[in-house]
Structure formats: structure tokens, C-alpha cells
Amino acid sequence: EDEELKGKLTNIYNSFMSNHYHEVNEYTGKYKDYNIINIIGETLEIRFAHPLLTPNLWNIMNNSMYFENYYVSEFQEGATCNTEFMSHSSLYPVVTSSWSGAMCQNDQTTYDIFKFAMPAQLKANGYDCYYFHLGYKNFYRRDVFIPNFGFDKNKIKFIHDIGCNEYVTDENNIKFFEKYIDFSKKFYVSNLTYSMHGGYDANSLGCNKEREERVLKALNVTKDYFNGMEQAFYYLQKFTYFDDYLGDLLNLIKEKGVEDKTIINIYRDHSPYMMNEDHYTKYMQKANPDMDYKKTSIERYNHPLLIYDCGNPQKEIIKNAGSSIDLVPTRSEER
């Protein structure tokens, strides 16, 4: 209604519409027409990775584009949902300390359509766009919200779609790929994992004697090693399922003959904030003695983004700073 303001906004809009500047560099088009697998690791802490405990993740970490100055925001509520939103849309979410701060719980945003989200861009370029999650479709109202990014509605699958009625560990993610993906066509998959979600005790999902022994053997320690940081011990047990899934996925990609045309992006939704802070801090310092990690450290939010070329694995350190909001333009550029 304010004519002066309207004029200013119109001029700003027109300047954006007439700006066709685009920087070209050595990464432009590098992965044109590649299949893209986007893995959002629930509560992933790759600084807990170990060459014997998590060999598949360790291999990917050491043979990928490694964005070492990548940061992941953390929210009071809706942390997972908001990271999904940012990394799909390249937009900031509504920030509030209330539950409605989760973009997919907010009635004023749940039905918004995001035409420039990554899946929408790829779908317009001939990709099949899948979304897989070992959770329930109505949690965070994902059944309503996820299609708005451009995913094909009939390619959005949840835990019931692979015949499970209660939460299961991450190696089950491979069932989505085996059951639903047409490997003869270009595809984009966004897969939100589950295993490493809290809590962290002997009765948590995936914690058992076999996984306990696996942790102790890989780290060559006794259970006493984890005194005062027991929750980290249970987290590591859950971590092994994530690594098993990565191994199965790499094998399937090779088996299907698409290894030379597939990249995998790995990043996290948030830190293990459900873990006891003292346990987390103590193990972080123990696993990374060269890091001055403490509760208030910016390192809490620094977590590398990995882009892994399945057919040509090699390590490259990327020092540019970035965050979840930068994923769409980064992948658009490479594509």
C-alpha cells in the first residue's frame, strides 16, 4: 500500500531478474547427469569414526571432496526437519524456540511449494527423485511437506513401505534402493538415516552384545575405557549400523553398474545433543586429542560435508566456509 516502498521493492526485484551473472570454475558441470545419493546422517558424528570400527565411512572420508569448514546449525526444536529444509531448498527456516519452529510442523509453511529446491531442479532435468526414511510418514508431517520440494509423490517411501512396523537400524536402508530404484535412469535419492538417534543406553535400538564386542575389539580397549562416557560407548554401537549400510550401498552401486556415474553426499542434521554433554565432550577430546573441544566451542557446529565420487575416489580438501544453506548451489554448480 506504500507507493514509495512498492517502487523500491519493484526496483530490487527487477535488478535480480536482470542479473544473469554466473561464475564458471573447474567444478562447473563436473558431475553432469550423475546419479546423486544424498545421505543425511541422523546425529552423525564422523569425528568418532575409526578405520577398524567404521571402515566404509573412513574410506569415504579419506577419498572424497572434504569440506572442512562446513557448519550445521542446531535448533531448539525441529533440528532434523530444519536441516532437511535448508539442504533441500537453500532457504533459512523459521527460527523460534517453540515446536512450531520446525518448518514441517508449522501450518503457515507446511503447504508451501519450493520450485527451486534441489529435487525440483533435478526433476526438471529428467531425474527420478526419491526420498527414503526409516521413520513414519506422519512424523514431522513429512508425508505433506516432503513432496513440496519436488520429489515424485510415488517415490517417497517410509518404514512401512519396506515391511517394517517399528524402528529398525540403518542397514535396512538398502531395502529401499533394492525395491524402488530404477537404475537404468538418472536418479536423485535423499535418505535420512536413523540408527544414531538417542537415547544411548543398553536398551537403545541396536545396542547388544555383538555390537559391544565389535566396538571393544576395533578400538582394542576394555569396557572400563568408557567409564564416565558410557553414552559414547552406546553411540558407537549404533554407529556401526550406519557404516554397514554405507558398505552395502557401495556394493549395490557397483553391482548395478552405475559406479562411474554416481556421487554420494554425506552430512549430518545436528550433533548428538541427546547424549550426556560430559560424555560427549570427554570422548570428543579423547578421540581427537589435537582438538580443543568443549561445550561452548564452535567445533560443536563444524562438521565436514563429504562428496564422494564412487567411480573416481580421491581426497580433496575444500577450505571454503559453508553451511546447510549452501548445498543446493554447490550441487547445482557441479551438476
Tab-separated table of C-alpha atoms in Angstrom:
chain	number	residue	atom	x	y	z
A	1	GLU	CA	0.000	0.000	0.000
A	2	ASP	CA	3.006	2.312	0.487
A	3	GLU	CA	3.764	3.511	-3.061
A	4	GLU	CA	7.313	4.620	-2.242
A	5	LEU	CA	8.152	1.266	-0.679
A	6	LYS	CA	6.421	-0.543	-3.529
A	7	GLY	CA	8.642	1.292	-6.001
A	8	LYS	CA	11.807	0.367	-4.105
A	9	LEU	CA	10.807	-3.291	-3.920
A	10	THR	CA	9.930	-3.325	-7.613
A	11	ASN	CA	13.371	-1.962	-8.491
A	12	ILE	CA	15.077	-4.581	-6.311
A	13	TYR	CA	13.016	-7.337	-7.915
A	14	ASN	CA	13.814	-6.126	-11.428
A	15	SER	CA	17.541	-5.955	-10.643
A	16	PHE	CA	17.501	-9.602	-9.581
A	17	MET	CA	15.545	-10.622	-12.660
A	18	SER	CA	18.011	-8.895	-14.999
A	19	ASN	CA	21.139	-10.249	-13.264
A	20	HIS	CA	22.328	-13.265	-15.219
A	21	TYR	CA	25.807	-13.365	-13.726
A	22	HIS	CA	27.099	-16.874	-13.194
A	23	GLU	CA	30.629	-17.801	-12.227
A	24	VAL	CA	32.203	-20.706	-14.089
A	25	ASN	CA	35.061	-22.644	-12.493
A	26	GLU	CA	36.766	-26.035	-12.709
A	27	TYR	CA	33.858	-27.743	-10.944
A	28	THR	CA	31.149	-26.479	-13.287
A	29	GLY	CA	29.453	-29.442	-14.916
A	30	LYS	CA	31.881	-31.915	-13.363
A	31	TYR	CA	29.090	-34.283	-12.407
A	32	LYS	CA	26.601	-33.509	-15.147
A	33	ASP	CA	23.995	-36.301	-15.437
A	34	TYR	CA	25.468	-38.212	-12.476
A	35	ASN	CA	23.202	-40.058	-10.088
A	36	ILE	CA	23.164	-38.307	-6.708
A	37	ILE	CA	22.677	-40.026	-3.370
A	38	ASN	CA	22.181	-37.565	-0.558
A	39	ILE	CA	22.654	-39.091	2.913
A	40	ILE	CA	21.633	-37.037	5.921
A	41	GLY	CA	23.175	-38.892	8.850
A	42	GLU	CA	20.881	-38.635	11.861
A	43	THR	CA	23.067	-37.322	14.720
A	44	LEU	CA	26.155	-38.225	12.704
A	45	GLU	CA	29.495	-37.507	14.398
A	46	ILE	CA	32.180	-38.558	11.921
A	47	ARG	CA	34.884	-37.448	14.355
A	48	PHE	CA	34.004	-40.679	16.178
A	49	ALA	CA	34.869	-42.630	13.006
A	50	HIS	CA	37.642	-45.212	13.217
A	51	PRO	CA	39.415	-47.204	10.455
A	52	LEU	CA	38.526	-50.566	12.023
A	53	LEU	CA	35.163	-49.734	13.570
A	54	THR	CA	33.671	-47.836	10.634
A	55	PRO	CA	35.864	-48.796	7.651
A	56	ASN	CA	33.391	-47.766	4.945
A	57	LEU	CA	32.881	-44.276	6.304
A	58	TRP	CA	36.623	-43.989	6.956
A	59	ASN	CA	37.314	-44.855	3.318
A	60	ILE	CA	34.798	-42.285	2.082
A	61	MET	CA	36.183	-39.602	4.410
A	62	ASN	CA	39.676	-40.130	3.082
A	63	ASN	CA	38.738	-40.286	-0.594
A	64	SER	CA	36.212	-37.511	-1.086
A	65	MET	CA	35.821	-33.786	-1.524
A	66	TYR	CA	36.155	-32.920	2.165
A	67	PHE	CA	34.592	-29.571	3.075
A	68	GLU	CA	36.380	-28.972	6.355
A	69	ASN	CA	34.808	-25.588	7.126
A	70	TYR	CA	31.206	-26.713	6.763
A	71	TYR	CA	28.826	-25.843	9.612
A	72	VAL	CA	25.466	-27.311	10.619
A	73	SER	CA	23.011	-25.164	12.546
A	74	GLU	CA	21.247	-26.531	15.590
A	75	PHE	CA	17.718	-25.620	16.638
A	76	GLN	CA	15.763	-25.788	19.876
A	77	GLU	CA	13.145	-27.971	18.229
A	78	GLY	CA	12.804	-29.450	14.775
A	79	ALA	CA	16.558	-29.698	14.268
A	80	THR	CA	16.339	-32.580	11.799
A	81	CYS	CA	13.437	-31.121	9.861
A	82	ASN	CA	15.031	-27.695	9.591
A	83	THR	CA	18.314	-29.098	8.303
A	84	GLU	CA	16.390	-31.119	5.723
A	85	PHE	CA	14.602	-27.927	4.732
A	86	MET	CA	17.788	-25.863	4.378
A	87	SER	CA	19.736	-28.501	2.475
A	88	HIS	CA	16.877	-29.098	0.014
A	89	SER	CA	15.770	-25.507	-0.513
A	90	SER	CA	18.778	-23.260	0.271
A	91	LEU	CA	16.443	-21.135	2.405
A	92	TYR	CA	16.622	-20.339	6.106
A	93	PRO	CA	13.866	-21.859	8.251
A	94	VAL	CA	11.655	-20.022	10.682
A	95	VAL	CA	13.639	-19.780	13.928
A	96	THR	CA	11.838	-19.980	17.246
A	97	SER	CA	12.224	-21.890	20.478
A	98	SER	CA	8.738	-23.362	20.156
A	99	TRP	CA	7.820	-26.625	18.432
A	100	SER	CA	6.224	-24.634	15.621
A	101	GLY	CA	9.765	-23.581	14.696
A	102	ALA	CA	10.065	-26.828	12.749
A	103	MET	CA	9.263	-25.870	9.171
A	104	CYS	CA	7.299	-29.074	8.628
A	105	GLN	CA	5.218	-28.575	11.774
A	106	ASN	CA	4.248	-25.004	11.003
A	107	ASP	CA	0.785	-24.647	9.442
A	108	GLN	CA	1.895	-21.483	7.683
A	109	THR	CA	4.752	-23.214	5.825
A	110	THR	CA	3.765	-26.889	5.561
A	111	TYR	CA	1.947	-26.402	2.262
A	112	ASP	CA	4.423	-24.030	0.616
A	113	ILE	CA	5.864	-25.179	-2.714
A	114	PHE	CA	9.615	-24.746	-3.251
A	115	LYS	CA	10.107	-24.597	-7.010
A	116	PHE	CA	13.865	-24.035	-6.844
A	117	ALA	CA	14.613	-26.818	-4.361
A	118	MET	CA	17.209	-29.381	-5.425
A	119	PRO	CA	14.736	-32.207	-6.223
A	120	ALA	CA	12.585	-29.839	-8.294
A	121	GLN	CA	15.628	-28.692	-10.282
A	122	LEU	CA	16.744	-32.236	-10.923
A	123	LYS	CA	13.258	-33.469	-11.801
A	124	ALA	CA	13.049	-30.706	-14.431
A	125	ASN	CA	16.295	-32.134	-15.856
A	126	GLY	CA	14.973	-35.666	-16.260
A	127	TYR	CA	15.843	-37.211	-12.886
A	128	ASP	CA	13.724	-39.613	-10.873
A	129	CYS	CA	13.673	-38.097	-7.368
A	130	TYR	CA	13.311	-40.426	-4.381
A	131	TYR	CA	13.048	-39.793	-0.648
A	132	PHE	CA	13.712	-42.648	1.821
A	133	HIS	CA	13.432	-42.586	5.607
A	134	LEU	CA	13.343	-45.353	8.229
A	135	GLY	CA	10.687	-43.419	10.115
A	136	TYR	CA	6.962	-42.832	9.942
A	137	LYS	CA	5.471	-40.660	7.215
A	138	ASN	CA	3.357	-38.593	9.585
A	139	PHE	CA	6.243	-37.691	11.931
A	140	TYR	CA	7.064	-34.031	11.256
A	141	ARG	CA	4.219	-34.313	8.706
A	142	ARG	CA	6.761	-35.433	6.138
A	143	ASP	CA	4.025	-37.026	4.037
A	144	VAL	CA	2.707	-33.496	3.423
A	145	PHE	CA	5.918	-31.488	3.467
A	146	ILE	CA	8.459	-33.584	1.547
A	147	PRO	CA	6.568	-33.591	-1.811
A	148	ASN	CA	6.757	-29.778	-1.818
A	149	PHE	CA	10.476	-29.933	-2.634
A	150	GLY	CA	9.804	-31.665	-5.939
A	151	PHE	CA	10.148	-35.335	-5.015
A	152	ASP	CA	7.883	-37.649	-7.013
A	153	LYS	CA	4.996	-38.490	-4.662
A	154	ASN	CA	5.068	-42.164	-5.573
A	155	LYS	CA	8.818	-42.247	-4.844
A	156	ILE	CA	8.597	-41.025	-1.238
A	157	LYS	CA	8.939	-44.092	0.978
A	158	PHE	CA	8.899	-44.698	4.729
A	159	ILE	CA	9.400	-47.595	7.112
A	160	HIS	CA	6.100	-49.340	6.352
A	161	ASP	CA	6.986	-49.473	2.666
A	162	ILE	CA	9.752	-51.998	3.355
A	163	GLY	CA	7.513	-54.145	5.569
A	164	CYS	CA	8.613	-52.871	8.990
A	165	ASN	CA	6.205	-51.694	11.670
A	166	GLU	CA	8.663	-50.317	14.203
A	167	TYR	CA	12.008	-48.530	14.081
A	168	VAL	CA	14.899	-50.562	12.689
A	169	THR	CA	18.633	-49.957	12.271
A	170	ASP	CA	20.321	-48.353	9.277
A	171	GLU	CA	21.399	-51.392	7.307
A	172	ASN	CA	17.698	-51.712	6.376
A	173	ASN	CA	18.009	-48.584	4.213
A	174	ILE	CA	19.424	-50.718	1.432
A	175	LYS	CA	15.975	-52.332	1.051
A	176	PHE	CA	14.611	-49.045	-0.297
A	177	PHE	CA	17.254	-48.986	-3.035
A	178	GLU	CA	16.733	-52.625	-3.963
A	179	LYS	CA	12.947	-52.354	-4.055
A	180	TYR	CA	12.256	-48.986	-5.643
A	181	ILE	CA	15.076	-47.512	-7.722
A	182	ASP	CA	15.179	-47.861	-11.477
A	183	PHE	CA	18.947	-47.932	-12.020
A	184	SER	CA	18.541	-47.578	-15.789
A	185	LYS	CA	17.513	-43.921	-15.340
A	186	LYS	CA	19.156	-40.887	-13.757
A	187	PHE	CA	18.165	-40.666	-10.118
A	188	TYR	CA	18.436	-38.478	-7.059
A	189	VAL	CA	17.912	-40.036	-3.637
A	190	SER	CA	17.694	-38.205	-0.345
A	191	ASN	CA	17.988	-40.668	2.514
A	192	LEU	CA	17.597	-39.653	6.147
A	193	THR	CA	19.102	-42.348	8.396
A	194	TYR	CA	18.003	-43.270	11.910
A	195	SER	CA	20.293	-45.596	13.904
A	196	MET	CA	22.324	-42.967	15.759
A	197	HIS	CA	19.320	-41.171	17.194
A	198	GLY	CA	19.210	-41.110	21.012
A	199	GLY	CA	18.903	-42.375	23.630
A	200	TYR	CA	22.167	-44.003	24.467
A	201	ASP	CA	21.905	-46.895	26.904
A	202	ALA	CA	21.953	-50.692	26.912
A	203	ASN	CA	18.295	-50.844	25.863
A	204	SER	CA	18.604	-48.448	22.927
A	205	LEU	CA	17.894	-49.518	19.364
A	206	GLY	CA	20.795	-51.610	18.041
A	207	CYS	CA	22.786	-51.899	21.274
A	208	ASN	CA	23.591	-55.530	22.019
A	209	LYS	CA	26.420	-57.862	22.977
A	210	GLU	CA	27.591	-58.426	19.407
A	211	ARG	CA	27.887	-54.703	18.677
A	212	GLU	CA	29.517	-54.104	22.052
A	213	GLU	CA	32.231	-56.634	21.272
A	214	ARG	CA	32.705	-55.105	17.852
A	215	VAL	CA	33.426	-51.691	19.396
A	216	LEU	CA	35.818	-53.033	22.015
A	217	LYS	CA	37.724	-55.169	19.513
A	218	ALA	CA	38.064	-52.390	16.913
A	219	LEU	CA	39.292	-49.859	19.459
A	220	ASN	CA	41.371	-52.502	21.289
A	221	VAL	CA	40.048	-51.419	24.702
A	222	THR	CA	38.073	-52.865	27.592
A	223	LYS	CA	34.714	-51.619	28.748
A	224	ASP	CA	36.456	-49.711	31.559
A	225	TYR	CA	37.860	-47.383	28.909
A	226	PHE	CA	34.392	-45.820	28.671
A	227	ASN	CA	33.999	-45.050	32.371
A	228	GLY	CA	32.463	-41.602	32.622
A	229	MET	CA	31.463	-41.619	28.959
A	230	GLU	CA	29.207	-44.667	28.744
A	231	GLN	CA	26.761	-42.955	26.414
A	232	ALA	CA	29.523	-42.553	23.831
A	233	PHE	CA	30.037	-46.339	24.064
A	234	TYR	CA	26.395	-46.974	23.164
A	235	TYR	CA	26.527	-44.378	20.410
A	236	LEU	CA	29.465	-46.204	18.825
A	237	GLN	CA	27.467	-49.429	18.786
A	238	LYS	CA	24.695	-47.680	16.872
A	239	PHE	CA	27.297	-46.076	14.602
A	240	THR	CA	28.302	-49.477	13.232
A	241	TYR	CA	24.899	-49.939	11.580
A	242	PHE	CA	25.365	-46.704	9.645
A	243	ASP	CA	28.720	-47.972	8.412
A	244	ASP	CA	27.253	-51.355	7.426
A	245	TYR	CA	24.658	-49.503	5.359
A	246	LEU	CA	27.358	-47.493	3.549
A	247	GLY	CA	29.194	-50.724	2.698
A	248	ASP	CA	26.024	-52.349	1.342
A	249	LEU	CA	25.225	-49.233	-0.677
A	250	LEU	CA	28.679	-49.076	-2.289
A	251	ASN	CA	28.409	-52.762	-3.201
A	252	LEU	CA	24.948	-52.288	-4.729
A	253	ILE	CA	26.094	-49.298	-6.800
A	254	LYS	CA	28.940	-51.404	-8.184
A	255	GLU	CA	26.677	-54.394	-8.779
A	256	LYS	CA	24.201	-52.253	-10.740
A	257	GLY	CA	26.982	-50.905	-12.954
A	258	VAL	CA	26.454	-47.223	-12.093
A	259	GLU	CA	29.637	-46.716	-10.068
A	260	ASP	CA	31.197	-44.418	-12.667
A	261	LYS	CA	28.136	-42.136	-12.758
A	262	THR	CA	27.209	-41.787	-9.077
A	263	ILE	CA	28.212	-39.393	-6.322
A	264	ILE	CA	27.284	-39.599	-2.644
A	265	ASN	CA	26.860	-36.568	-0.392
A	266	ILE	CA	27.112	-37.168	3.363
A	267	TYR	CA	26.368	-34.616	6.068
A	268	ARG	CA	24.510	-34.515	9.364
A	269	ASP	CA	21.307	-32.958	10.667
A	270	HIS	CA	22.772	-31.959	14.053
A	271	SER	CA	25.240	-33.051	16.722
A	272	PRO	CA	24.412	-35.847	19.212
A	273	TYR	CA	22.718	-33.318	21.501
A	274	MET	CA	20.691	-36.064	23.187
A	275	MET	CA	23.938	-37.507	24.552
A	276	ASN	CA	25.092	-36.534	28.035
A	277	GLU	CA	27.194	-33.425	27.429
A	278	ASP	CA	30.053	-34.550	29.680
A	279	HIS	CA	30.205	-37.959	27.982
A	280	TYR	CA	30.170	-36.361	24.542
A	281	THR	CA	32.798	-33.769	25.369
A	282	LYS	CA	35.103	-36.255	27.087
A	283	TYR	CA	35.001	-38.735	24.212
A	284	MET	CA	35.380	-35.988	21.618
A	285	GLN	CA	38.561	-34.853	23.355
A	286	LYS	CA	39.791	-38.443	23.658
A	287	ALA	CA	39.098	-39.333	20.032
A	288	ASN	CA	40.551	-36.022	18.796
A	289	PRO	CA	43.372	-35.050	21.188
A	290	ASP	CA	44.556	-32.265	18.874
A	291	MET	CA	41.169	-30.546	19.145
A	292	ASP	CA	40.454	-28.136	21.988
A	293	TYR	CA	36.823	-29.240	22.169
A	294	LYS	CA	34.460	-28.016	24.862
A	295	LYS	CA	30.724	-27.480	25.209
A	296	THR	CA	30.790	-23.872	24.044
A	297	SER	CA	33.235	-24.478	21.183
A	298	ILE	CA	32.305	-23.524	17.636
A	299	GLU	CA	33.594	-27.012	16.796
A	300	ARG	CA	30.248	-28.333	18.011
A	301	TYR	CA	28.693	-26.986	14.805
A	302	ASN	CA	31.615	-27.674	12.490
A	303	HIS	CA	31.071	-30.993	10.757
A	304	PRO	CA	32.578	-31.831	7.344
A	305	LEU	CA	30.476	-32.229	4.238
A	306	LEU	CA	31.644	-35.173	2.119
A	307	ILE	CA	31.082	-35.511	-1.632
A	308	TYR	CA	32.262	-38.938	-2.775
A	309	ASP	CA	32.762	-39.872	-6.421
A	310	CYS	CA	32.126	-43.621	-6.451
A	311	GLY	CA	33.962	-44.210	-9.719
A	312	ASN	CA	36.927	-41.937	-9.080
A	313	PRO	CA	37.540	-41.697	-5.330
A	314	GLN	CA	40.218	-39.205	-4.310
A	315	LYS	CA	40.641	-36.778	-1.464
A	316	GLU	CA	40.449	-33.046	-1.948
A	317	ILE	CA	40.303	-30.615	0.972
A	318	ILE	CA	37.892	-27.728	0.380
A	319	LYS	CA	38.542	-24.820	2.724
A	320	ASN	CA	35.684	-22.528	1.665
A	321	ALA	CA	33.311	-21.848	4.545
A	322	GLY	CA	29.740	-23.010	4.135
A	323	SER	CA	26.677	-24.465	5.811
A	324	SER	CA	23.489	-26.404	5.131
A	325	ILE	CA	22.079	-23.488	3.177
A	326	ASP	CA	24.895	-23.752	0.603
A	327	LEU	CA	24.223	-27.320	-0.529
A	328	VAL	CA	21.808	-26.547	-3.361
A	329	PRO	CA	24.041	-24.035	-5.205
A	330	THR	CA	27.107	-26.233	-4.617
A	331	ARG	CA	25.481	-29.283	-6.188
A	332	SER	CA	23.810	-27.241	-8.920
A	333	GLU	CA	27.226	-25.889	-9.911
A	334	GLU	CA	28.852	-29.317	-10.089
A	335	ARG	CA	25.941	-30.748	-11.964
